[in-house]
Coordinates of C-alpha atoms and ligand atoms in Angstrom, one line a residue:
X1 CA -0.1 -46.0 7.5
X2 CA -1.5 -46.5 11.0
X3 CA -2.8 -43.6 12.9
X4 CA -0.2 -42.3 15.4
X5 CA 0.2 -39.3 17.8
X6 CA 2.9 -37.1 16.3
X7 CA 6.1 -36.7 18.4
X8 CA 6.1 -33.5 20.4
X9 CA 8.7 -31.7 18.3
X10 CA 6.9 -32.4 15.0
X11 CA 3.6 -31.3 16.4
X12 CA 5.1 -28.0 17.7
X13 CA 6.8 -27.3 14.4
X14 CA 3.5 -27.7 12.6
X15 CA 1.8 -25.4 15.1
X16 CA 4.6 -22.9 14.9
X17 CA 3.9 -22.6 11.2
X18 CA 0.6 -20.8 11.9
X19 CA 2.2 -18.1 14.0
X20 CA 5.6 -17.7 12.5
X21 CA 5.5 -17.3 8.7
X22 CA 8.5 -15.1 8.2
X23 CA 10.9 -12.9 10.1
X24 CA 8.4 -10.1 10.3
X25 CA 6.0 -12.4 12.2
X26 CA 8.7 -12.8 14.9
X27 CA 9.1 -9.1 15.1
X28 CA 5.4 -8.6 15.4
X29 CA 4.9 -11.1 18.2
X30 CA 7.9 -9.9 20.2
X31 CA 6.9 -6.3 19.9
X32 CA 3.4 -7.1 21.0
X33 CA 4.8 -8.8 24.1
X34 CA 6.8 -5.6 24.8
X35 CA 3.8 -3.5 24.4
X36 CA 1.7 -5.8 26.7
X37 CA 4.6 -5.5 29.2
X38 CA 4.0 -1.8 29.5
X39 CA 7.4 -0.9 28.0
X40 CA 8.1 2.7 27.0
X41 CA 11.2 2.0 24.8
X42 CA 11.1 -0.8 22.3
X43 CA 14.2 -1.5 20.2
X44 CA 14.3 -3.8 17.3
X45 CA 17.5 -4.9 15.6
X46 CA 17.8 -7.2 12.7
X47 CA 20.6 -8.7 10.5
X48 CA 20.1 -10.1 7.0
X49 CA 16.5 -9.1 6.9
X50 CA 15.9 -11.0 10.2
X51 CA 16.9 -14.3 8.7
X52 CA 20.2 -14.3 10.7
X53 CA 19.1 -12.3 13.8
X54 CA 16.2 -10.5 15.3
X55 CA 16.6 -8.8 18.7
X56 CA 13.8 -7.0 20.5
X57 CA 14.7 -5.2 23.7
X58 CA 12.3 -3.5 26.0
X59 CA 12.1 -1.7 29.4
X60 CA 8.8 -3.4 30.4
X61 CA 7.8 -5.3 33.5
X62 CA 10.0 -8.4 32.7
X63 CA 9.3 -12.0 33.8
X64 CA 9.9 -13.2 37.4
X65 CA 12.6 -15.8 37.9
X66 CA 10.0 -18.5 38.8
X67 CA 8.0 -18.0 35.6
X68 CA 10.6 -17.8 32.9
X69 CA 10.5 -21.4 31.7
X70 CA 6.7 -21.6 31.8
X71 CA 6.6 -18.7 29.3
X72 CA 8.0 -21.0 26.7
X73 CA 5.3 -23.7 27.1
X74 CA 2.6 -23.8 24.5
X75 CA -0.6 -22.1 25.7
X76 CA 1.0 -20.4 28.6
X77 CA 0.1 -16.8 29.2
X78 CA -0.3 -14.3 32.0
X79 CA -3.0 -12.5 30.1
X80 CA -6.0 -14.8 30.4
X81 CA -7.3 -17.4 32.8
X82 CA -10.8 -18.3 31.9
X83 CA -12.5 -18.6 28.5
X84 CA -14.8 -15.8 29.6
X85 CA -11.8 -13.5 29.7
X86 CA -11.7 -13.7 25.9
X87 CA -14.6 -11.2 25.8
X88 CA -12.6 -8.6 27.7
X89 CA -9.2 -8.8 26.0
X90 CA -7.3 -5.6 26.3
X91 CA -3.8 -7.0 25.6
X92 CA -2.4 -7.8 22.1
X93 CA -1.4 -11.3 23.1
X94 CA -3.6 -13.9 24.8
X95 CA -3.1 -17.2 23.1
X96 CA 0.2 -18.0 24.8
X97 CA 1.7 -19.4 21.6
X98 CA 4.2 -16.9 20.4
X99 CA 7.3 -17.7 22.5
X100 CA 6.7 -21.5 22.2
X101 CA 6.3 -21.2 18.4
X102 CA 9.3 -19.0 17.9
X103 CA 11.5 -21.2 20.1
X104 CA 10.4 -24.3 18.1
X105 CA 11.9 -23.0 14.9
X106 CA 15.0 -21.0 15.9
X107 CA 17.7 -20.5 18.5
X108 CA 16.3 -18.1 21.2
X109 CA 18.1 -16.3 23.9
X110 CA 15.7 -14.8 26.4
X111 CA 17.1 -12.4 29.1
X112 CA 14.7 -10.9 31.4
X113 CA 14.5 -9.2 34.8
X114 CA 11.2 -8.4 36.6
X115 CA 11.3 -4.9 38.0
X116 CA 10.6 -6.2 41.5
X117 CA 13.6 -8.6 41.5
X118 CA 17.3 -8.0 42.0
X119 CA 18.7 -10.3 39.3
X120 CA 17.5 -11.5 36.0
X121 CA 17.5 -14.8 34.2
X122 CA 19.0 -16.0 30.9
X123 CA 17.4 -18.9 29.0
X124 CA 18.7 -20.4 25.8
X125 CA 16.6 -22.7 23.7
X126 CA 17.4 -24.4 20.4
X127 CA 14.6 -25.9 18.3
X128 CA 12.4 -25.7 21.4
X129 CA 14.8 -27.5 23.7
X130 CA 16.3 -25.8 26.8
X131 CA 20.1 -25.7 26.5
X132 CA 21.1 -23.1 29.1
X133 CA 19.6 -21.4 32.1
X134 CA 21.5 -19.1 34.4
X135 CA 21.2 -15.9 36.4
X136 CA 22.0 -12.8 34.5
X137 CA 22.4 -9.1 35.3
X138 CA 20.5 -6.6 33.3
X139 CA 18.2 -3.6 33.9
X140 CA 14.5 -4.4 34.4
X141 CA 12.9 -5.4 31.1
X142 CA 13.4 -8.1 28.5
X143 CA 15.7 -8.8 25.5
X144 CA 14.8 -11.6 23.2
X145 CA 17.3 -12.6 20.5
X146 CA 16.1 -15.0 17.8
X147 CA 18.9 -16.4 15.6
X148 CA 18.8 -18.6 12.5
X149 CA 15.0 -18.6 12.0
X150 CA 13.8 -22.0 10.5
X151 CA 17.3 -23.5 10.9
X152 CA 15.5 -26.8 11.6
X153 CA 12.7 -26.3 8.9
X154 CA 14.6 -26.2 5.6
X155 CA 11.4 -26.2 3.7
X156 CA 10.3 -23.0 5.3
X157 CA 13.7 -21.4 5.0
X158 CA 13.6 -21.9 1.3
X159 CA 10.4 -19.9 1.0
X160 CA 11.9 -16.8 2.5
X161 CA 12.4 -13.9 0.1
X162 CA 15.4 -11.6 -0.4
X163 CA 16.7 -9.7 2.6
X164 CA 15.2 -6.5 1.3
X165 CA 11.8 -8.0 1.0
X166 CA 11.9 -9.5 4.5
X167 CA 13.2 -6.2 5.8
X168 CA 10.4 -4.4 4.2
X169 CA 7.8 -6.5 5.9
X170 CA 9.5 -5.8 9.2
X171 CA 9.6 -2.0 8.5
X172 CA 5.8 -2.2 7.7
X173 CA 5.0 -3.8 11.1
X174 CA 7.2 -1.5 13.1
X175 CA 5.7 1.6 11.5
X176 CA 2.2 0.2 12.2
X177 CA 3.0 -0.2 15.9
X178 CA 4.6 3.2 16.1
X179 CA 1.3 4.7 14.8
X180 CA -0.9 2.6 17.1
X181 CA 1.2 3.5 20.1
X182 CA 2.5 7.1 19.8
X183 CA 3.4 7.1 23.5
X184 CA 6.0 4.5 22.9
X185 CA 9.4 5.1 21.5
X186 CA 10.3 2.5 18.8
X187 CA 13.7 2.2 17.2
X188 CA 14.4 0.0 14.3
X189 CA 17.9 -0.8 12.9
X190 CA 19.0 -3.1 10.2
X191 CA 22.6 -4.3 10.2
X192 CA 23.5 -1.7 12.8
X193 CA 22.0 1.2 11.0
X194 CA 19.0 3.0 12.5
X195 CA 16.4 3.3 9.8
X196 CA 13.4 4.4 11.8
X197 CA 12.7 6.0 15.2
X198 CA 9.4 7.3 16.6
X199 CA 9.5 10.2 19.0
X200 CA 7.4 8.5 21.8
X201 CA 5.9 11.8 22.8
X202 CA 2.3 10.6 22.5
X203 CA 1.6 12.8 19.5
X204 CA 0.4 10.8 16.5
X205 CA 1.1 13.6 14.1
X206 CA 4.8 13.4 15.0
X207 CA 4.7 9.7 14.3
X208 CA 3.1 10.4 10.9
X209 CA 5.9 12.8 10.2
X210 CA 8.5 10.2 11.1
X211 CA 6.8 7.7 8.8
X212 CA 5.8 9.7 5.8
X213 CA 8.0 12.8 6.0
X214 CA 7.3 16.4 7.0
X215 CA 5.3 17.4 3.9
X216 CA 2.7 14.7 4.1
X217 CA 2.7 14.6 7.9
X218 CA 1.8 18.3 8.0
X219 CA -0.8 18.1 5.4
X220 CA -2.8 15.3 7.0
X221 CA -6.2 16.1 8.6
X222 CA -6.9 15.0 12.1
X223 CA -10.1 13.1 12.4
X224 CA -12.7 15.0 14.4
X225 CA -13.6 13.0 17.4
X226 CA -17.2 12.3 18.1
X227 CA -17.1 13.1 21.7
X228 CA -15.7 16.4 23.0
X229 CA -15.3 17.0 26.7
X230 CA -16.7 20.5 26.3
X231 CA -19.3 20.0 23.7
X232 CA -22.3 17.8 23.1
X233 CA -21.7 14.6 21.1
X234 CA -21.6 15.3 17.4
X235 CA -23.6 12.2 16.5
X236 CA -25.9 10.6 19.1
X237 CA -26.0 7.3 17.2
X238 CA -22.2 7.0 17.2
X239 CA -22.0 7.9 20.9
X240 CA -24.6 5.2 21.7
X241 CA -22.7 2.6 19.9
X242 CA -19.7 3.2 22.1
X243 CA -17.5 3.4 19.0
X244 CA -14.9 6.2 18.7
X245 CA -12.8 6.9 15.6
X246 CA -9.6 8.8 15.7
X247 CA -6.5 9.2 13.5
X248 CA -5.4 11.1 10.4
X249 CA -6.6 11.2 6.9
X250 CA -5.3 12.9 3.7
X251 CA -6.9 15.9 2.2
X252 CA -8.5 15.2 -1.2
X253 CA -5.5 16.8 -2.9
X254 CA -3.2 14.0 -1.6
X255 CA -3.8 10.6 -3.0
X256 CA -2.2 7.3 -3.9
X257 CA -2.6 4.7 -6.6
X258 CA -3.6 1.9 -4.3
X259 CA -5.3 1.1 -1.0
X260 CA -2.2 0.1 0.9
X261 CA -1.8 3.5 2.5
X262 CA -5.0 3.0 4.4
X263 CA -4.0 1.6 7.8
X264 CA -6.6 0.4 10.3
X265 CA -6.4 -0.4 14.0
X266 CA -9.1 -1.8 16.2
X267 CA -8.4 -1.3 19.9
X268 CA -4.7 -0.9 19.2
X269 CA -4.5 -3.9 17.0
X270 CA -3.6 -3.6 13.3
X271 CA -6.3 -5.3 11.2
X272 CA -6.8 -6.1 7.6
X273 CA -10.4 -5.6 6.7
X274 CA -11.5 -4.9 3.1
X275 CA -14.9 -3.7 4.3
X276 CA -13.5 -1.1 6.7
X277 CA -11.0 0.0 4.1
X278 CA -13.9 0.5 1.8
X279 CA -15.6 2.6 4.4
X280 CA -12.7 5.0 4.3
X281 CA -12.6 5.1 0.5
X282 CA -16.4 5.5 0.3
X283 CA -16.1 8.6 2.5
X284 CA -14.1 10.3 -0.2
X285 CA -16.8 9.6 -2.8
X286 CA -16.5 12.1 -5.6
X287 CA -13.6 13.9 -3.9
X288 CA -10.8 11.9 -5.5
X289 CA -10.1 11.1 -9.2
X290 CA -11.1 7.6 -10.2
X291 CA -8.6 4.9 -9.4
X292 CA -6.9 7.0 -6.7
X293 CA -7.1 6.3 -2.9
X294 CA -6.5 8.3 0.2
X295 CA -3.8 7.9 2.8
X296 CA -5.2 7.3 6.2
X297 CA -4.5 6.0 9.7
X298 CA -7.8 5.2 11.3
X299 CA -8.1 3.9 14.9
X300 CA -11.4 2.4 16.0
X301 CA -11.9 2.3 19.8
X302 CA -14.8 0.1 20.9
X303 CA -15.9 -2.1 23.8
X304 CA -13.8 -5.3 23.7
X305 CA -16.9 -7.4 24.1
X306 CA -18.2 -6.2 20.7
X307 CA -15.2 -7.5 18.8
X308 CA -13.8 -11.0 18.5
X309 CA -10.1 -11.0 18.1
X310 CA -9.6 -14.7 18.3
X311 CA -10.3 -15.5 14.7
X312 CA -6.8 -16.4 13.5
X313 CA -3.5 -17.2 15.2
X314 CA -1.9 -14.2 13.6
X315 CA -4.7 -12.1 15.0
X316 CA -4.8 -9.6 12.1
X317 CA -8.4 -10.5 11.3
X318 CA -11.3 -9.6 13.7
X319 CA -15.0 -10.2 13.7
X320 CA -17.5 -7.6 14.9
X321 CA -20.8 -8.1 16.7
X322 CA -22.2 -5.3 14.5
X323 CA -20.0 -4.7 11.5
X324 CA -22.3 -2.2 9.9
X325 CA -22.1 0.0 13.0
X326 CA -18.3 0.1 12.7
X327 CA -18.5 0.7 8.9
X328 CA -20.9 3.7 9.5
X329 CA -18.8 5.1 12.3
X330 CA -15.7 5.2 10.1
X331 CA -17.5 6.5 7.1
X332 CA -19.2 9.3 9.1
X333 CA -16.1 10.4 11.0
X334 CA -14.0 10.5 7.9
X335 CA -16.6 12.3 5.8
X336 CA -17.3 14.8 8.5
X337 CA -13.6 15.6 8.9
X338 CA -13.2 16.0 5.1
X339 CA -16.1 18.4 4.9
X340 CA -15.1 20.5 7.9
X341 CA -11.3 20.4 7.7
X342 CA -10.5 20.1 4.0
X343 CA -8.4 23.2 3.3
X344 CA -9.4 23.6 -0.4
X345 CA -12.8 23.8 -1.9
X346 CA -13.6 20.4 -3.2
X347 CA -13.9 20.0 -6.9
X348 CA -15.8 17.0 -8.3
X349 CA -14.2 15.0 -11.0
X350 CA -16.0 15.4 -14.4
X351 CA -16.1 11.7 -15.1
X352 CA -18.1 11.1 -11.9
X353 CA -20.9 13.4 -13.0
X354 CA -21.1 12.1 -16.5
X355 CA -23.4 12.2 -18.5
X356 CA -23.3 16.0 -18.5
X357 CA -26.1 17.7 -20.2
X358 CA -25.8 21.3 -19.3
X359 CA -25.4 23.6 -22.3
X360 CA -22.9 25.7 -20.4
X361 CA -20.6 22.8 -19.9
X362 CA -20.7 22.0 -23.6
X363 CA -19.8 25.6 -24.5
X364 CA -16.9 25.6 -22.0
X365 CA -15.6 22.3 -23.4
X366 CA -15.7 23.6 -26.9
X367 CA -13.9 26.7 -25.8
X368 CA -11.2 24.7 -24.0
X369 CA -10.8 22.5 -27.1
X370 CA -10.3 25.5 -29.3
X371 CA -7.7 27.0 -26.9
X372 CA -5.8 23.7 -26.8
X373 CA -5.9 23.4 -30.5
X374 CA -4.6 27.0 -30.9
X375 CA -1.9 26.2 -28.4
X376 CA -1.0 23.1 -30.3
X377 CA -0.5 25.0 -33.5
X378 CA 2.0 27.3 -31.9
X379 CA 4.0 24.4 -30.4
X380 CA 6.6 22.6 -32.4
X381 CA 5.2 19.3 -33.6
X382 CA 5.3 16.6 -31.1
X383 CA 6.1 18.8 -28.1
X384 CA 2.8 18.9 -26.5
X385 CA 1.4 15.6 -27.9
X386 CA 3.3 12.6 -26.7
X387 CA 1.5 10.3 -29.1
X388 CA 2.8 11.8 -32.3
X389 CA 2.4 9.7 -35.3
X390 CA 4.8 6.9 -36.2
X391 CA 7.6 8.0 -38.6
X392 CA 6.4 7.8 -42.1
X393 CA 8.7 4.9 -42.9
X394 CA 6.5 2.7 -40.8
X395 CA 3.4 3.4 -42.9
X396 CA 2.2 0.7 -45.3
X397 CA 3.3 1.4 -48.9
X398 CA 0.5 2.8 -50.9
X399 CA -1.4 0.3 -53.0
X400 CA -1.1 -2.4 -50.4
X401 CA -4.4 -3.5 -49.1
X402 CA -4.2 -3.5 -45.3
X403 CA -5.9 -6.5 -43.9
X404 CA -6.0 -6.1 -40.2
X405 CA -4.8 -9.1 -38.4
X406 CA -7.1 -10.4 -35.7
X407 CA -5.6 -8.3 -33.0
X408 CA -5.1 -5.2 -35.0
X409 CA -7.6 -2.4 -35.6
X410 CA -9.1 -1.4 -38.9
X411 CA -8.7 2.3 -39.8
X412 CA -11.1 4.4 -37.7
X413 CA -12.7 7.8 -38.2
X414 CA -13.0 10.0 -35.1
X415 CA -16.6 11.3 -34.7
X416 CA -16.1 13.1 -31.4
X417 CA -15.6 13.0 -27.7
X418 CA -18.1 11.9 -25.1
X419 CA -18.1 13.2 -21.5
X420 CA -14.5 14.3 -21.9
X421 CA -13.6 10.6 -21.3
X422 CA -14.4 8.6 -24.4
X423 CA -13.7 8.9 -28.1
X424 CA -16.5 7.9 -30.4
X425 CA -15.1 6.5 -33.7
X426 CA -16.5 4.8 -36.7
X427 CA -15.0 1.8 -38.4
X428 CA -16.0 -0.4 -41.4
X429 CA -18.0 -2.7 -39.2
X430 CA -19.7 -0.3 -36.8
X431 CA -19.1 2.1 -33.9
X432 CA -16.1 2.1 -31.5
X433 CA -16.2 3.7 -28.1
X434 CA -12.6 4.2 -27.0
X435 CA -11.5 5.0 -23.4
X436 CA -9.1 7.8 -24.0
X437 CA -6.9 7.1 -20.9
X438 CA -6.7 3.4 -21.4
X439 CA -5.9 3.8 -25.1
X440 CA -3.2 6.3 -24.5
X441 CA -1.7 4.1 -21.8
X442 CA -1.5 1.3 -24.4
X443 CA 0.1 3.5 -27.0
X444 CA 2.7 4.9 -24.6
X445 CA 3.4 1.4 -23.1
X446 CA 4.2 -0.2 -26.4
X447 CA 6.3 2.7 -27.5
X448 CA 8.2 2.8 -24.2
X449 CA 9.0 -0.9 -24.3
X450 CA 10.1 -0.6 -27.9
X451 CA 12.4 2.2 -26.9
X452 CA 13.7 0.2 -24.0
X453 CA 14.5 -2.7 -26.4
X454 CA 16.7 -0.4 -28.5
X455 CA 18.0 1.4 -25.3
X456 CA 16.6 4.7 -26.6
X457 CA 14.6 5.8 -23.6
X458 CA 14.6 9.5 -23.2
X459 CA 15.5 10.7 -19.8
X460 CA 15.3 14.2 -18.6
X461 CA 17.8 15.5 -16.1
X462 CA 16.4 17.7 -13.3
X463 CA 17.8 21.3 -13.1
X464 CA 18.9 20.5 -9.6
X465 CA 19.1 17.0 -8.2
X466 CA 16.2 16.7 -5.7
X467 CA 16.4 14.8 -2.4
X468 CA 13.1 13.1 -1.6
X469 CA 12.4 11.8 1.9
X470 CA 10.4 8.5 1.9
X471 CA 8.9 6.1 4.4
X472 CA 11.4 3.3 5.0
X473 CA 9.3 0.8 3.2
X474 CA 9.1 2.8 0.1
X475 CA 12.8 3.6 0.1
X476 CA 13.6 0.0 0.6
X477 CA 11.4 -1.1 -2.3
X478 CA 12.9 1.5 -4.7
X479 CA 16.5 0.6 -3.6
X480 CA 15.8 -3.0 -4.4
X481 CA 14.9 -2.1 -8.0
X482 CA 17.2 0.7 -8.9
X483 CA 18.6 -1.1 -11.9
X484 CA 15.2 -1.7 -13.5
X485 CA 14.3 1.9 -12.8
X486 CA 17.4 3.2 -14.4
X487 CA 16.7 1.2 -17.6
X488 CA 13.5 3.2 -17.9
X489 CA 15.1 6.6 -17.5
X490 CA 15.1 7.1 -13.7
X491 CA 18.3 8.3 -12.2
X492 CA 17.7 7.8 -8.5
X493 CA 20.2 7.0 -5.8
X494 CA 20.2 6.4 -2.1
X495 CA 21.1 9.6 -0.2
X496 CA 21.5 8.5 3.4
X497 CA 18.8 7.1 5.6
X498 CA 15.5 6.8 3.8
X499 CA 16.1 9.7 1.5
X500 CA 16.6 9.2 -2.3
X501 CA 18.3 11.7 -4.6
X502 CA 16.4 12.1 -7.9
X503 CA 18.7 13.3 -10.7
X504 CA 16.7 12.5 -13.8
X505 CA 13.2 11.2 -14.7
X506 CA 11.8 9.5 -17.9
X507 CA 10.9 12.4 -20.2
X508 CA 7.3 11.1 -20.3
X509 CA 6.9 12.0 -16.6
X510 CA 9.5 14.7 -16.3
X511 CA 6.9 17.3 -15.2
X512 CA 5.5 15.2 -12.4
X513 CA 6.6 16.1 -8.9
X514 CA 9.6 13.7 -8.0
X515 CA 8.1 12.7 -4.7
X516 CA 4.8 11.8 -6.3
X517 CA 6.4 9.8 -9.0
X518 CA 8.6 7.8 -6.6
X519 CA 5.6 7.0 -4.5
X520 CA 3.8 5.9 -7.6
X521 CA 6.7 3.6 -8.6
X522 CA 6.9 2.1 -5.2
X523 CA 3.2 1.4 -5.2
X524 CA 3.6 -0.3 -8.6
X525 CA 6.5 -2.4 -7.3
X526 CA 4.7 -3.4 -4.1
X527 CA 3.1 -6.5 -5.4
X528 CA 4.8 -9.0 -3.1
X529 CA 6.4 -11.5 -5.4
X530 CA 6.6 -10.3 -8.9
X531 CA 4.6 -12.7 -11.1
X532 CA 6.9 -14.7 -13.4
X533 CA 5.3 -13.5 -16.6
X534 CA 5.8 -9.8 -15.7
X535 CA 9.2 -8.2 -15.4
X536 CA 10.0 -5.4 -13.0
X537 CA 10.6 -3.2 -15.9
X538 CA 7.1 -3.8 -17.2
X539 CA 5.6 -2.9 -13.8
X540 CA 7.6 0.3 -13.9
X541 CA 6.7 1.1 -17.5
X542 CA 3.0 0.5 -16.8
X543 CA 3.1 3.0 -14.0
X544 CA 5.0 5.6 -16.0
X545 CA 2.5 5.3 -18.8
X546 CA -0.5 5.5 -16.4
X547 CA 0.9 8.7 -15.0
X548 CA 1.8 10.2 -18.5
X549 CA -1.4 9.2 -20.3
X550 CA -4.2 11.7 -21.0
X551 CA -6.7 11.6 -18.1
X552 CA -10.4 10.9 -18.1
X553 CA -12.1 14.2 -17.9
X554 CA -9.6 16.0 -20.1
X555 CA -11.1 17.6 -23.2
X556 CA -9.3 16.6 -26.3
X557 CA -9.1 18.5 -29.6
X558 CA -10.1 16.7 -32.8
X559 CA -6.5 16.6 -34.0
X560 CA -5.4 15.1 -30.7
X561 CA -8.0 12.4 -30.9
X562 CA -7.1 11.6 -34.4
X563 CA -3.4 11.2 -33.6
X564 CA -4.3 9.0 -30.6
X565 CA -6.5 6.7 -32.7
X566 CA -3.8 6.5 -35.5
X567 CA -1.2 5.5 -32.9
X568 CA -3.6 3.0 -31.4
X569 CA -4.1 1.4 -34.9
X570 CA -0.4 0.7 -35.0
X571 CA -0.3 -1.1 -31.6
X572 CA 0.1 -4.9 -31.5
X573 CA -2.5 -5.2 -28.7
X574 CA -4.7 -2.2 -29.1
X575 CA -7.7 -3.7 -27.4
X576 CA -6.5 -3.7 -23.9
X577 CA -4.6 -1.3 -21.7
X578 CA -1.3 -2.4 -20.1
X579 CA -3.3 -3.3 -16.9
X580 CA -5.6 -5.6 -18.9
X581 CA -8.7 -3.5 -19.0
X582 CA -10.4 -3.0 -22.4
X583 CA -9.5 0.2 -24.3
X584 CA -12.7 0.1 -26.4
X585 CA -16.2 -1.2 -26.8
X586 CA -17.3 -2.2 -30.3
X587 CA -20.9 -1.9 -31.4
X588 CA -21.4 -3.7 -34.7
X589 CA -23.7 -2.5 -37.5
X590 CA -25.8 -5.7 -36.9
X591 CA -26.1 -4.9 -33.2
X592 CA -27.1 -1.4 -34.0
X593 CA -29.7 -2.6 -36.5
X594 CA -31.0 -5.1 -34.0
X595 CA -31.3 -2.5 -31.3
X596 CA -33.3 -0.2 -33.6
X597 CA -35.5 -3.0 -34.8
X598 CA -34.5 -2.6 -38.4
Ligands
ADP1 P1 0.9 -14.3 25.0 O1 1.5 -13.0 24.6 O2 -0.2 -14.7 24.1 O3 0.6 -14.3 26.4 P2 3.6 -15.4 24.5 O4 4.0 -16.7 24.2 O5 3.8 -14.3 23.5 O6 2.0 -15.4 24.8 O7 4.2 -15.0 25.9 C1 4.0 -15.8 27.0 C2 4.1 -15.0 28.3 O8 5.5 -14.6 28.5 C3 3.3 -13.7 28.3 O9 2.0 -13.9 28.7 C4 4.1 -12.8 29.3 O10 3.7 -13.1 30.6 C5 5.5 -13.3 29.1 N1 6.3 -12.4 28.3 C6 6.7 -12.6 27.0 N2 7.4 -11.6 26.5 C7 7.5 -10.7 27.5 C8 8.1 -9.4 27.7 N3 8.8 -8.8 26.7 N4 8.0 -8.8 28.9 C9 7.3 -9.3 29.9 N5 6.7 -10.5 29.8 C10 6.8 -11.2 28.7
MG2 MG1 2.5 -12.6 22.9

């Protein structure tokens, strides 16, 4: 084919693809424009997860009559004039692409009135073409309505997910802006129902309560600012770098199963940055159990010249002149806050201090083991131990020689426990070091799925149904998967707004706090598009087992270890945990001989 310049509408559709990926990108761009326009109230309404309609209304400065059409041209902006201005960006927008991109792939109605002018203007564009322009009355500010997103790009439209999923992405963006701009009042409604509102009183803690509920909102620790008007700087290096860190972090007693509750902003812009996320996690070093992460909202304030925001059209990645300085600033501020404000004495997790050599610890461990064993004897069989042995009918008939299939384990003899985390066992071909948590997860997982197969899941009804208030995103996610949850023993139902009513839990996790377990489940389900080979039920089952399994750092009695190993021998895939990590390390007799030079 000969080389040709693409027709204007094709070129603009291609360019639009970089800015507008899904309904939530439209919400993001329009809300950013409202914030840049100094609005105080920003209202977002959607229908059908934003696929049918998105409307953002603000009371900002509006656009003067003479400029309304220019706003929809590509690369037209009021926020930047020279390339040099790029180093002093203080607005969220600056590329002048959003309105043009959105208009290229939808039907847009833009009604605006500049505060200095007596009347407003209404523009209507379809697929980027102007179809209506007239005077219109409205209070100062702007209302942008975007209908039928991707009506002219069927390929894109096909890639959109369920209404719920798209809605969740919108919820996530809106709560981010509410946190970054506590002085603004954001209202979000889906299908005419208000699902979220921030107070707009300039208090971040109140926003945190609106997003995460009263309990979590009240428990969060406010990051200690480096500079205090009345005192000297707490850290001279930080002060010299011009970096300030503010926000809220969870105390060590409050944690989550993944990093997605760590929200970062740089100069009022939400950013995704694994290294900075790690700085937050790193500050909790030894304060959290392994595999658990804090909840945090961290705002970095720094000179605009030291951060490049023009890395990607969606602007959620940034580049720093001195990334290490930003990393250190976050880590120091979070750590300092934890040490000074943490309400409870901080206990280190045994597994992080392993190997433990002190004689005192060993004595204590032995003591605890004895107590547990004594307790066990008093309990009816199987009550305390959830990995009770298989019914005897399942055992191989005597006289049969059990040849372990490739995946299966040979019979193992338990030697003892190591660091309260691993079980040392001996088999016909050498030594096995078993990760007690991973192994127990595997055992519970196979059992749970077998019970599910036979519809025999044991569910435990709570004494009193418990209402649990959740962030809109979490509630949406759970609502979407209520059926899968019910198959695994959860009886949970919507209870108005973003509250869920918990009636029953799977027996395995019946003792866990309902709020905690729902958050856990949402985290497990929050994997974007569920991979084809994994079912939703498997995701839920894995998370239930993870919660129910014996933890690393938990001392186990000999009898408990033996039961666990017996149960593991019965598993079809005993060598990996449900998440795919190994449950054991095998050291063969030959390897041992080699190591000892025999
Ligand atoms: P950018 O935000 O990068 O400048 P946009 O395409 O998003 O580019 O917007 C183009 C221009 O339209 C903005 O620079 C601004 O002047 C004007 N504009 C857009 N939305 C609003 C709004 N809600 N209130 C006031 N002005 C707006
Ligand atoms: Mg913009």
